[in-house]
Short mmCIF file of C-alpha atoms and ligand atoms in Angstrom, two decimals:
data_model
loop_
_atom_site.label_atom_id
_atom_site.label_comp_id
_atom_site.label_asym_id
_atom_site.label_seq_id
_atom_site.Cartn_x
_atom_site.Cartn_y
_atom_site.Cartn_z
CA MET A 1 -4.46 -37.68 55.34
CA SER A 2 -4.41 -35.56 52.64
CA LYS A 3 -3.42 -31.80 53.22
CA ALA A 4 -6.35 -29.10 52.92
CA PHE A 5 -6.23 -28.68 48.44
CA LYS A 6 -6.19 -25.08 48.36
CA PRO A 7 -7.49 -24.08 44.15
CA ALA A 8 -4.73 -22.28 42.49
CA THR A 9 -5.31 -18.76 42.35
CA LYS A 10 -6.36 -16.90 38.79
CA LEU A 11 -3.43 -15.47 36.26
CA SER A 12 -2.24 -12.06 37.51
CA LEU A 13 -0.89 -9.75 34.75
CA ASP A 14 2.38 -10.37 36.18
CA ASP A 15 1.91 -14.32 34.81
CA LEU A 16 1.59 -12.60 31.36
CA ASN A 17 3.97 -11.70 28.46
CA LYS A 18 4.84 -7.73 29.29
CA ASN A 19 5.86 -6.69 25.63
CA ILE A 20 2.18 -7.94 24.73
CA ILE A 21 0.49 -5.88 27.84
CA ASP A 22 2.63 -2.69 26.93
CA ALA A 23 1.94 -3.14 23.42
CA GLU A 24 -0.54 -0.19 22.70
CA TYR A 25 -2.91 0.27 19.17
CA ALA A 26 -4.67 3.99 19.97
CA ILE A 27 -6.93 2.80 16.92
CA ARG A 28 -8.89 0.94 19.65
CA GLY A 29 -7.85 2.78 22.57
CA PRO A 30 -10.27 4.59 24.74
CA ILE A 31 -11.59 7.05 22.73
CA PRO A 32 -13.19 4.19 20.34
CA THR A 33 -14.32 1.52 23.40
CA LYS A 34 -15.32 4.71 25.00
CA ALA A 35 -17.72 5.74 21.54
CA GLU A 36 -18.92 1.91 21.34
CA GLU A 37 -20.39 2.76 24.98
CA LEU A 38 -22.02 5.16 24.41
CA GLU A 39 -23.46 3.67 20.87
CA PHE A 40 -24.51 1.25 23.42
CA GLN A 41 -26.15 3.59 25.88
CA LEU A 42 -27.93 4.85 22.57
CA ASN A 43 -28.97 1.51 20.61
CA THR A 44 -29.78 -0.07 24.08
CA SER A 45 -33.52 1.24 25.01
CA ALA A 46 -32.92 -0.10 28.77
CA VAL A 47 -30.18 2.64 29.83
CA ASN A 48 -30.27 6.71 29.70
CA LYS A 49 -30.45 7.94 26.37
CA ASP A 50 -29.52 11.22 26.95
CA LEU A 51 -26.87 11.98 24.88
CA PRO A 52 -26.74 15.62 23.01
CA PHE A 53 -26.31 12.81 19.83
CA ASN A 54 -28.34 10.58 17.93
CA ASN A 55 -25.76 8.36 16.38
CA VAL A 56 -21.93 8.19 16.64
CA VAL A 57 -20.04 8.15 13.48
CA TYR A 58 -16.52 6.82 13.30
CA ALA A 59 -14.12 8.91 12.43
CA SER A 60 -11.49 6.63 14.31
CA ILE A 61 -10.47 3.87 11.92
CA GLY A 62 -10.20 3.16 7.86
CA ASN A 63 -13.29 0.94 7.85
CA PRO A 64 -15.28 2.45 4.78
CA GLN A 65 -17.91 -0.29 4.90
CA GLN A 66 -18.76 0.85 8.60
CA LEU A 67 -19.66 3.80 7.14
CA ASP A 68 -21.90 2.98 4.46
CA GLN A 69 -19.34 2.67 1.60
CA LYS A 70 -21.32 -0.29 -0.70
CA PRO A 71 -19.00 -2.77 -1.72
CA LEU A 72 -18.23 -3.52 -5.67
CA THR A 73 -20.60 -5.06 -7.14
CA PHE A 74 -18.30 -7.35 -9.42
CA SER A 75 -16.17 -8.52 -6.81
CA ARG A 76 -19.13 -9.77 -4.72
CA GLN A 77 -20.40 -11.56 -7.38
CA VAL A 78 -17.91 -13.51 -7.84
CA ILE A 79 -17.19 -14.03 -4.46
CA SER A 80 -20.91 -15.33 -3.92
CA ILE A 81 -20.25 -17.56 -6.25
CA LEU A 82 -17.11 -19.17 -5.24
CA GLN A 83 -19.01 -19.59 -1.31
CA TYR A 84 -22.01 -21.11 -3.48
CA PRO A 85 -21.14 -22.53 -6.61
CA ASP A 86 -24.77 -24.19 -6.40
CA LEU A 87 -25.42 -20.59 -8.20
CA ILE A 88 -23.87 -21.81 -11.22
CA LYS A 89 -26.14 -24.26 -11.80
CA GLN A 90 -28.59 -20.78 -12.29
CA ARG A 91 -26.05 -18.76 -14.20
CA GLU A 92 -28.78 -18.57 -16.72
CA VAL A 93 -31.59 -17.28 -15.01
CA LEU A 94 -29.26 -15.41 -12.66
CA ILE A 95 -28.40 -13.43 -15.16
CA SER A 96 -31.01 -12.95 -17.36
CA SER A 97 -32.39 -11.97 -14.27
CA GLY A 98 -30.24 -8.72 -14.22
CA LEU A 99 -28.55 -9.94 -10.22
CA TYR A 100 -25.18 -11.34 -11.73
CA ASN A 101 -23.60 -10.44 -14.64
CA ASP A 102 -21.80 -12.73 -17.03
CA ASP A 103 -18.28 -12.17 -17.10
CA ALA A 104 -18.42 -12.86 -12.89
CA PHE A 105 -19.38 -16.26 -13.79
CA ASP A 106 -15.98 -16.71 -16.17
CA ARG A 107 -13.74 -14.94 -12.87
CA ALA A 108 -15.11 -17.42 -10.53
CA ASN A 109 -14.94 -20.46 -12.70
CA ARG A 110 -11.19 -19.08 -13.34
CA LEU A 111 -10.61 -18.74 -9.60
CA PHE A 112 -12.03 -22.01 -8.90
CA SER A 113 -9.71 -23.87 -11.17
CA GLN A 114 -6.60 -21.94 -9.69
CA ILE A 115 -7.74 -22.89 -6.22
CA GLY A 116 -9.11 -26.18 -6.69
CA LYS A 117 -12.34 -27.84 -5.06
CA SER A 118 -14.06 -25.30 -2.57
CA ILE A 119 -13.04 -22.06 -1.01
CA GLY A 120 -13.43 -23.62 2.48
CA ALA A 121 -10.24 -25.57 1.79
CA TYR A 122 -7.17 -24.76 2.64
CA SER A 123 -4.70 -23.23 0.27
CA GLY A 124 -0.76 -23.32 0.03
CA THR A 125 1.27 -22.00 2.92
CA GLN A 126 2.15 -18.44 0.51
CA GLY A 127 -1.47 -18.67 -0.87
CA ILE A 128 -3.29 -19.89 -4.48
CA TYR A 129 -0.89 -20.31 -7.02
CA GLY A 130 -2.77 -18.55 -9.72
CA ILE A 131 -3.62 -15.28 -7.69
CA ARG A 132 0.29 -15.04 -7.32
CA GLU A 133 0.66 -14.89 -10.82
CA THR A 134 -1.82 -12.47 -11.17
CA VAL A 135 -1.06 -10.54 -8.15
CA ALA A 136 2.83 -10.51 -10.39
CA ARG A 137 1.27 -9.16 -13.67
CA PHE A 138 -0.25 -6.46 -11.89
CA ILE A 139 2.62 -5.42 -10.50
CA SER A 140 5.26 -5.73 -13.75
CA LYS A 141 2.75 -3.77 -15.37
CA ARG A 142 2.35 -1.01 -12.83
CA ASP A 143 5.74 -0.41 -12.74
CA GLY A 144 7.44 -1.61 -15.59
CA PHE A 145 9.48 -4.41 -13.94
CA PRO A 146 9.25 -7.72 -14.12
CA SER A 147 7.37 -9.45 -10.49
CA ASP A 148 8.01 -13.41 -9.87
CA PRO A 149 4.54 -14.71 -8.24
CA ASN A 150 6.99 -16.68 -6.05
CA ASP A 151 8.48 -13.53 -4.63
CA ILE A 152 4.34 -13.05 -3.44
CA PHE A 153 2.90 -13.82 -0.62
CA LEU A 154 -0.74 -14.11 -0.05
CA THR A 155 -1.29 -12.54 3.57
CA ASP A 156 -4.39 -11.79 6.62
CA GLY A 157 -4.40 -8.34 4.81
CA ALA A 158 -1.61 -6.60 5.32
CA SER A 159 -1.20 -6.00 9.31
CA LYS A 160 0.11 -10.10 8.96
CA ALA A 161 2.52 -9.14 6.24
CA ALA A 162 4.12 -6.87 8.89
CA THR A 163 3.90 -8.41 11.74
CA TYR A 164 5.37 -11.49 10.28
CA LEU A 165 8.13 -9.37 8.56
CA LEU A 166 9.08 -7.66 11.96
CA SER A 167 8.79 -10.61 14.42
CA ILE A 168 11.33 -12.57 12.24
CA LEU A 169 13.89 -9.57 12.34
CA CYS A 170 13.22 -8.38 15.16
CA GLN A 171 16.21 -10.10 18.04
CA ASN A 172 16.03 -8.35 20.53
CA LYS A 173 16.37 -4.48 21.97
CA SER A 174 19.77 -4.40 20.40
CA THR A 175 17.59 -4.47 16.84
CA GLY A 176 16.13 -0.98 15.70
CA VAL A 177 12.92 -0.64 13.56
CA LEU A 178 13.50 3.13 12.50
CA ILE A 179 9.35 3.99 11.88
CA PRO A 180 8.23 7.68 10.86
CA ILE A 181 6.17 9.72 13.02
CA PRO A 182 3.92 9.64 13.45
CA GLN A 183 3.42 6.58 12.38
CA TYR A 184 0.53 3.47 12.07
CA PRO A 185 0.30 2.06 15.56
CA LEU A 186 0.89 -1.21 14.39
CA TYR A 187 4.15 -0.27 14.09
CA THR A 188 4.88 0.89 17.41
CA ALA A 189 2.66 -2.08 18.81
CA SER A 190 4.61 -4.70 17.13
CA ILE A 191 8.01 -2.94 18.09
CA THR A 192 7.36 -3.84 21.85
CA MET A 193 5.54 -6.66 21.20
CA TYR A 194 8.70 -8.17 19.61
CA ASN A 195 11.22 -6.44 22.10
CA ALA A 196 12.91 -4.31 19.36
CA THR A 197 14.33 -0.18 19.77
CA MET A 198 11.50 1.94 17.79
CA LEU A 199 14.11 4.65 16.28
CA PRO A 200 11.58 7.50 15.20
CA TYR A 201 12.38 10.06 12.57
CA TYR A 202 9.97 12.46 12.22
CA LEU A 203 8.05 13.74 9.97
CA ASP A 204 8.24 17.48 9.08
CA GLU A 205 4.39 18.81 9.80
CA GLU A 206 6.14 22.50 7.81
CA THR A 207 6.26 21.16 4.97
CA ASN A 208 3.62 18.61 4.07
CA TRP A 209 4.86 15.87 6.51
CA SER A 210 7.62 15.29 4.14
CA THR A 211 10.17 12.96 4.86
CA ASN A 212 13.86 14.23 5.60
CA ALA A 213 16.76 11.33 4.61
CA GLU A 214 19.00 13.13 6.37
CA GLU A 215 17.21 12.98 9.70
CA ILE A 216 16.98 9.31 8.84
CA GLU A 217 20.68 8.85 8.58
CA LYS A 218 21.19 10.88 10.92
CA THR A 219 19.35 8.47 13.74
CA VAL A 220 20.75 5.58 12.20
CA VAL A 221 24.36 6.53 12.60
CA GLU A 222 22.83 7.93 16.33
CA SER A 223 22.16 4.36 17.08
CA ILE A 224 24.72 2.70 15.71
CA ALA A 225 26.74 4.78 18.68
CA ASN A 226 24.40 3.48 20.72
CA GLY A 227 24.84 0.05 20.11
CA VAL A 228 21.38 -0.68 18.25
CA ILE A 229 21.96 -2.11 15.07
CA PRO A 230 19.44 -0.54 12.50
CA ARG A 231 17.52 -4.04 11.14
CA VAL A 232 14.43 -2.38 8.90
CA ILE A 233 13.10 0.96 8.21
CA VAL A 234 9.05 1.44 7.56
CA VAL A 235 8.28 3.34 4.59
CA ILE A 236 4.45 4.15 4.83
CA ASN A 237 3.43 5.62 1.48
CA PRO A 238 0.68 7.39 1.35
CA GLY A 239 1.01 7.76 4.73
CA ASN A 240 -1.07 7.14 7.21
CA PRO A 241 -2.22 9.63 9.51
CA THR A 242 -0.92 12.09 7.65
CA GLY A 243 -1.61 11.46 3.90
CA ALA A 244 1.88 12.59 2.61
CA VAL A 245 2.69 10.71 -1.18
CA LEU A 246 6.92 10.48 -1.20
CA SER A 247 8.63 11.64 -4.32
CA PHE A 248 10.65 9.05 -6.79
CA ASP A 249 13.66 11.31 -5.05
CA THR A 250 12.87 10.93 -1.76
CA ILE A 251 12.39 6.82 -2.09
CA ALA A 252 15.67 6.51 -3.76
CA LYS A 253 16.82 8.78 -0.83
CA ILE A 254 15.59 5.76 1.88
CA PHE A 255 17.33 3.53 -0.31
CA LYS A 256 20.52 4.84 -0.54
CA ILE A 257 20.53 4.89 3.48
CA ALA A 258 19.25 1.32 2.97
CA ALA A 259 21.67 0.56 0.64
CA LYS A 260 24.37 1.80 2.65
CA TYR A 261 23.67 0.24 6.50
CA GLY A 262 22.57 -2.30 5.29
CA ILE A 263 18.86 -2.02 6.71
CA VAL A 264 15.63 -4.13 4.70
CA VAL A 265 13.06 -1.25 3.57
CA LEU A 266 9.52 -2.73 4.68
CA ALA A 267 7.13 -0.63 1.99
CA ASP A 268 3.33 -0.15 3.55
CA GLU A 269 1.79 1.00 0.65
CA VAL A 270 -1.78 0.05 1.36
CA TYR A 271 -3.20 3.51 0.44
CA GLN A 272 -1.31 3.54 -3.36
CA ASN A 273 -4.72 3.74 -4.98
CA ASN A 274 -6.40 6.73 -2.50
CA ILE A 275 -4.22 9.46 -4.54
CA TYR A 276 -6.59 12.35 -5.07
CA TYR A 277 -4.74 15.10 -7.14
CA LYS A 278 -3.04 15.24 -10.67
CA ASP A 279 0.37 16.37 -9.84
CA VAL A 280 0.82 13.88 -7.10
CA GLU A 281 1.91 10.19 -8.55
CA PHE A 282 2.36 7.24 -6.49
CA HIS A 283 6.15 5.40 -6.62
CA SER A 284 5.88 2.09 -5.58
CA MET A 285 9.31 1.35 -3.80
CA LYS A 286 10.06 -1.38 -5.82
CA LYS A 287 9.97 0.43 -9.17
CA VAL A 288 12.11 2.94 -7.54
CA LEU A 289 14.96 0.20 -6.00
CA ARG A 290 14.27 -1.39 -9.27
CA THR A 291 15.78 1.71 -11.65
CA LEU A 292 18.49 2.04 -9.10
CA GLN A 293 19.71 -1.53 -9.64
CA ARG A 294 19.75 -0.55 -13.38
CA ASP A 295 21.01 2.30 -13.29
CA HIS A 296 23.71 2.75 -10.59
CA GLN A 297 25.76 0.45 -8.95
CA GLY A 298 25.94 -0.70 -4.98
CA TYR A 299 22.03 -1.79 -4.78
CA GLU A 300 22.17 -5.52 -5.48
CA ASN A 301 22.01 -6.10 -2.06
CA VAL A 302 19.10 -4.42 -0.50
CA GLN A 303 16.33 -6.21 0.28
CA LEU A 304 12.50 -4.82 -0.01
CA ALA A 305 9.06 -6.37 1.38
CA SER A 306 6.16 -4.38 -0.30
CA LEU A 307 2.69 -4.69 1.68
CA HIS A 308 -1.04 -4.18 -0.36
CA SER A 309 -4.08 -4.65 0.93
CA THR A 310 -7.60 -5.41 0.04
CA SER A 311 -8.94 -2.69 3.60
CA LYS A 312 -7.88 0.43 1.34
CA GLY A 313 -8.62 1.99 -1.86
CA VAL A 314 -11.92 1.67 -3.39
CA PHE A 315 -12.18 -1.96 -2.05
CA GLY A 316 -12.94 -1.12 1.43
CA GLU A 317 -13.02 -4.40 2.55
CA CYS A 318 -11.11 -4.86 5.54
CA GLY A 319 -13.04 -7.94 7.52
CA GLN A 320 -12.17 -10.42 4.31
CA ARG A 321 -9.01 -10.16 5.46
CA GLY A 322 -6.86 -10.41 1.83
CA GLY A 323 -3.67 -8.66 1.21
CA TYR A 324 -0.10 -9.41 -0.18
CA MET A 325 3.58 -8.80 0.05
CA GLU A 326 6.32 -9.45 -2.42
CA ILE A 327 9.65 -9.82 -0.92
CA THR A 328 13.04 -8.30 -2.98
CA GLY A 329 16.11 -9.13 -2.85
CA PHE A 330 16.56 -11.14 0.65
CA THR A 331 19.00 -14.65 0.45
CA ASP A 332 16.65 -18.28 0.06
CA GLU A 333 17.36 -19.20 3.47
CA VAL A 334 15.68 -15.96 5.31
CA ARG A 335 13.11 -16.80 3.05
CA GLN A 336 12.56 -20.22 3.64
CA VAL A 337 12.07 -18.59 7.32
CA ILE A 338 9.32 -16.19 5.92
CA THR A 339 8.02 -19.40 4.44
CA LYS A 340 7.97 -21.29 7.47
CA LEU A 341 6.68 -18.64 10.12
CA ALA A 342 3.65 -18.50 7.22
CA SER A 343 3.44 -22.68 7.18
CA ILE A 344 2.47 -22.16 10.92
CA SER A 345 -0.41 -19.92 10.21
CA ILE A 346 -1.38 -22.36 7.78
CA CYS A 347 -2.70 -20.12 4.51
CA SER A 348 -4.19 -17.29 4.61
CA VAL A 349 -8.57 -16.63 4.28
CA VAL A 350 -8.38 -17.86 0.96
CA THR A 351 -11.75 -15.72 -0.02
CA GLY A 352 -9.25 -12.77 0.77
CA GLN A 353 -6.94 -14.18 -1.24
CA ALA A 354 -9.79 -14.09 -3.72
CA LEU A 355 -10.58 -10.52 -3.22
CA VAL A 356 -6.59 -9.71 -3.85
CA ASP A 357 -7.44 -11.28 -7.49
CA LEU A 358 -10.28 -9.09 -7.99
CA MET A 359 -8.19 -6.22 -6.48
CA VAL A 360 -5.35 -6.34 -8.88
CA ASP A 361 -7.60 -7.60 -12.51
CA PRO A 362 -10.79 -5.71 -12.54
CA PRO A 363 -13.09 -5.89 -15.05
CA GLN A 364 -11.65 -4.60 -18.21
CA PRO A 365 -13.25 -2.31 -21.04
CA GLY A 366 -15.52 -5.03 -23.29
CA GLU A 367 -16.86 -7.09 -20.12
CA ASP A 368 -19.87 -7.19 -19.42
CA SER A 369 -19.33 -5.33 -15.69
CA TYR A 370 -16.81 -2.87 -17.31
CA GLU A 371 -18.64 0.41 -17.41
CA LEU A 372 -20.44 -0.55 -13.63
CA ASP A 373 -17.36 -1.20 -11.71
CA LYS A 374 -15.58 1.59 -13.41
CA ASN A 375 -18.36 3.74 -12.38
CA GLU A 376 -19.00 2.60 -8.69
CA ARG A 377 -14.76 3.14 -8.29
CA LEU A 378 -14.92 6.15 -9.32
CA THR A 379 -17.62 7.47 -7.97
CA ILE A 380 -16.18 6.13 -4.16
CA HIS A 381 -12.94 7.91 -4.83
CA ASN A 382 -14.36 11.08 -5.89
CA ASN A 383 -16.95 11.13 -2.20
CA MET A 384 -13.31 10.39 -0.97
CA LYS A 385 -11.75 13.26 -2.54
CA GLU A 386 -14.56 15.73 -2.23
CA ARG A 387 -14.70 14.72 1.25
CA GLY A 388 -11.27 15.06 3.01
CA PHE A 389 -11.41 18.46 1.13
CA LEU A 390 -14.31 19.87 2.68
CA LEU A 391 -12.79 18.51 6.10
CA TYR A 392 -9.68 20.06 5.03
CA GLU A 393 -11.65 23.27 4.02
CA THR A 394 -12.99 23.40 7.51
CA PHE A 395 -10.25 23.10 9.30
CA SER A 396 -8.34 25.29 7.46
CA LYS A 397 -11.14 27.84 8.71
CA LEU A 398 -10.73 27.55 12.36
CA GLU A 399 -9.44 29.09 14.81
CA GLY A 400 -6.55 26.86 16.86
CA ILE A 401 -6.12 24.35 14.24
CA GLN A 402 -3.43 23.71 11.53
CA CYS A 403 -4.22 21.25 8.72
CA GLN A 404 -1.80 19.89 5.93
CA LYS A 405 -4.13 19.68 2.54
CA PRO A 406 -4.30 15.53 1.92
CA GLN A 407 -3.08 14.32 -0.52
CA GLY A 408 -3.70 10.66 -0.53
CA ALA A 409 -4.54 8.04 1.80
CA MET A 410 -8.09 8.62 4.30
CA TYR A 411 -6.58 10.94 6.58
CA LEU A 412 -6.24 13.87 7.80
CA PHE A 413 -3.48 14.89 10.84
CA PRO A 414 -4.18 18.53 12.04
CA ALA A 415 -2.21 20.16 14.93
CA LEU A 416 -4.24 21.35 17.74
CA LEU A 417 -2.66 24.84 19.37
CA LEU A 418 -4.80 24.13 22.46
CA PRO A 419 -5.40 27.06 25.07
CA GLN A 420 -3.67 27.31 28.84
CA LYS A 421 -7.02 26.87 29.89
CA ALA A 422 -7.67 23.55 28.14
CA LEU A 423 -4.34 22.17 28.39
CA GLU A 424 -4.87 22.77 32.13
CA GLU A 425 -7.94 20.95 32.45
CA ALA A 426 -6.72 18.37 30.68
CA LYS A 427 -3.90 18.41 32.90
CA ARG A 428 -6.52 18.32 36.15
CA LEU A 429 -8.83 14.84 34.31
CA ASN A 430 -5.45 13.39 33.89
CA LEU A 431 -5.55 13.63 30.23
CA LEU A 432 -3.37 13.98 27.84
CA PRO A 433 -4.09 17.65 26.14
CA ASP A 434 -5.03 15.80 22.43
CA GLU A 435 -7.06 12.78 25.06
CA PHE A 436 -9.33 15.75 26.70
CA TYR A 437 -10.27 17.57 23.01
CA CYS A 438 -11.38 13.85 21.54
CA LEU A 439 -13.28 13.40 24.50
CA ARG A 440 -14.81 16.45 24.69
CA LEU A 441 -15.47 16.09 20.70
CA LEU A 442 -16.80 12.41 21.36
CA GLU A 443 -19.07 13.20 24.62
CA THR A 444 -20.87 16.63 22.75
CA THR A 445 -21.27 15.51 19.06
CA GLY A 446 -20.61 11.56 18.85
CA ILE A 447 -17.35 11.90 16.44
CA CYS A 448 -15.04 9.36 17.14
CA THR A 449 -11.59 10.31 16.38
CA VAL A 450 -7.54 8.87 17.67
CA PRO A 451 -5.36 11.72 19.64
CA GLY A 452 -2.36 12.59 17.80
CA SER A 453 -0.43 10.98 21.01
CA GLY A 454 -1.19 7.78 20.11
CA PHE A 455 0.26 7.75 16.25
CA GLY A 456 4.00 10.24 17.78
CA GLN A 457 4.20 13.79 17.31
CA ALA A 458 6.87 16.02 18.00
CA GLU A 459 6.91 16.84 21.65
CA GLY A 460 4.98 19.73 22.76
CA THR A 461 2.71 19.63 19.23
CA TRP A 462 -1.27 17.94 20.34
CA HIS A 463 -3.16 16.51 17.32
CA VAL A 464 -5.99 14.80 16.10
CA ARG A 465 -6.70 12.20 13.95
CA THR A 466 -9.65 11.57 11.58
CA THR A 467 -10.51 9.13 8.89
CA PHE A 468 -12.78 11.30 6.04
CA LEU A 469 -14.82 8.53 5.28
CA ALA A 470 -18.11 9.22 6.87
CA PRO A 471 -20.53 10.04 4.87
CA GLY A 472 -22.79 13.28 4.40
CA THR A 473 -21.35 16.66 5.57
CA GLN A 474 -23.50 17.32 8.77
CA TRP A 475 -20.80 15.71 11.05
CA ILE A 476 -18.85 17.88 10.09
CA LYS A 477 -21.08 21.22 10.76
CA ASP A 478 -21.21 19.55 14.05
CA TRP A 479 -17.25 19.11 15.00
CA GLU A 480 -17.26 23.52 13.66
CA THR A 481 -19.17 24.22 15.89
CA PHE A 482 -18.19 21.86 18.72
CA HIS A 483 -14.59 23.10 17.76
CA LYS A 484 -15.85 27.22 17.99
CA ARG A 485 -16.94 26.74 21.58
CA PHE A 486 -14.40 24.46 22.88
CA TYR A 487 -12.65 27.21 22.02
CA ASP A 488 -14.85 29.92 23.32
CA GLN A 489 -15.00 28.25 26.38
CA TYR A 490 -11.35 27.74 26.84
CA ARG A 491 -10.11 31.10 25.05
CA ASP A 492 -6.88 32.39 27.44
C1 PLP B 527 -0.59 2.23 6.84
C2 PLP B 527 -1.44 0.58 7.31
N1 PLP B 527 -0.78 0.06 6.78
C3 PLP B 527 -1.40 -1.32 7.16
C4 PLP B 527 -3.31 -1.65 7.73
C5 PLP B 527 -3.76 -2.75 7.46
O1 PLP B 527 -4.23 -3.18 6.75
P1 PLP B 527 -5.25 -4.54 6.74
O2 PLP B 527 -6.28 -4.33 7.28
O3 PLP B 527 -4.93 -4.89 4.90
O4 PLP B 527 -4.83 -5.17 7.68
C6 PLP B 527 -3.64 -0.20 8.13
C7 PLP B 527 -5.12 -0.14 8.60
O5 PLP B 527 -5.52 0.71 8.81
C8 PLP B 527 -2.70 1.28 7.87
O6 PLP B 527 -3.61 1.89 7.99
#
């Protein structure tokens, strides 16, 4: 007689990888999840629509095209031809109808010659060589120092590149990863997933979120004394969520520490084109490193990985997952491991690769699309700048909120000076004070933001992170009205 068969129980969380369970990514955390529920409620007739607002404003994520930013015409013309090559047979008709520009066909043909038969085929692991050559030319021109296509990896956005590197470099809890606080939560989440130790270095809010090299070195020395080897330093420039842009000197000081202690530098430069003021300049970490190597001894062993993405800038093509990583100074054996890891995912999305080409090589003067493309880029850039400034000015007038002027990126990270009564109410609801503020803001106005606690903040301070991408100005007025009422309600 066979024994009675008892079906196996379902998996519980105890059966899963604890590091993944513990990883947190606030940008898709409880407040944005709540926002999606409210949006569903607004859009679904069967559910009670009784909410004090008509739409949800996603100021929680740097996702420009979700917020009505139009894709650049030239890029989409080229991508559409790559996706549907039969359009080439209709080239003359499409040009004379005004739907396509001539140079879009030229670019698509050039890309076809580099991609091979179809954009639907896998590419080599590092990405299409011709596109990597174009990226290397862009970097050489930007920095005034040569770049080699063999050092470029085309990746699914910058996120994939960051996780490749961190997964390789994090051995166990004795690997330390220096990250700025506040930071973009990809980094805290990855450190948790790869079971390494987070080594926070705090940015100075009072001086517009500046980076203090002495503070970094102090953290490094303490960490070594505690048996944790600082292996990587993450630098986000321009900063998310702070909008701060690093000076040449500050970057040079970071490299001095990297050279002294043998720390790999991971430069997240996805906002390099989001700079809003003439007196603020973006210096790539690659350029600073090459300058130091040219002018000084002691920097030859520094290892750098620089990331860029098609998701930001004026491109905003977040969903297409284009990006690249340039690696500098790694040994051949380490490069081979990076390549092997990338090969396990076969290749990055090939449309994303084509978009990288379009990002780094826009239409030039004299080409058909030049004027339109230039104007579209300028309009998007100016809109962001104006909205960022309006939001900053609005916050600057309000009681109980302190905001630094954004130099770059797409975000503001104002401090909330919350009254005691609001702190008590948050506690009663079992929420952190900044979560409480963001939840109230969402439930009252439909504006979805992310609490500062998701990015890290100095102890005892509370912040809110907002993008300045949402169109129009009404949401900014709504936020102002909400904030004043909130303060009136909870003022001590
Ligand atoms: C600093 C930073 N790095 C990386 C990313 C991820 O970008 P991607 O879409 O290229 O993966 C973001 C997205 O917001 C970001 O803010």
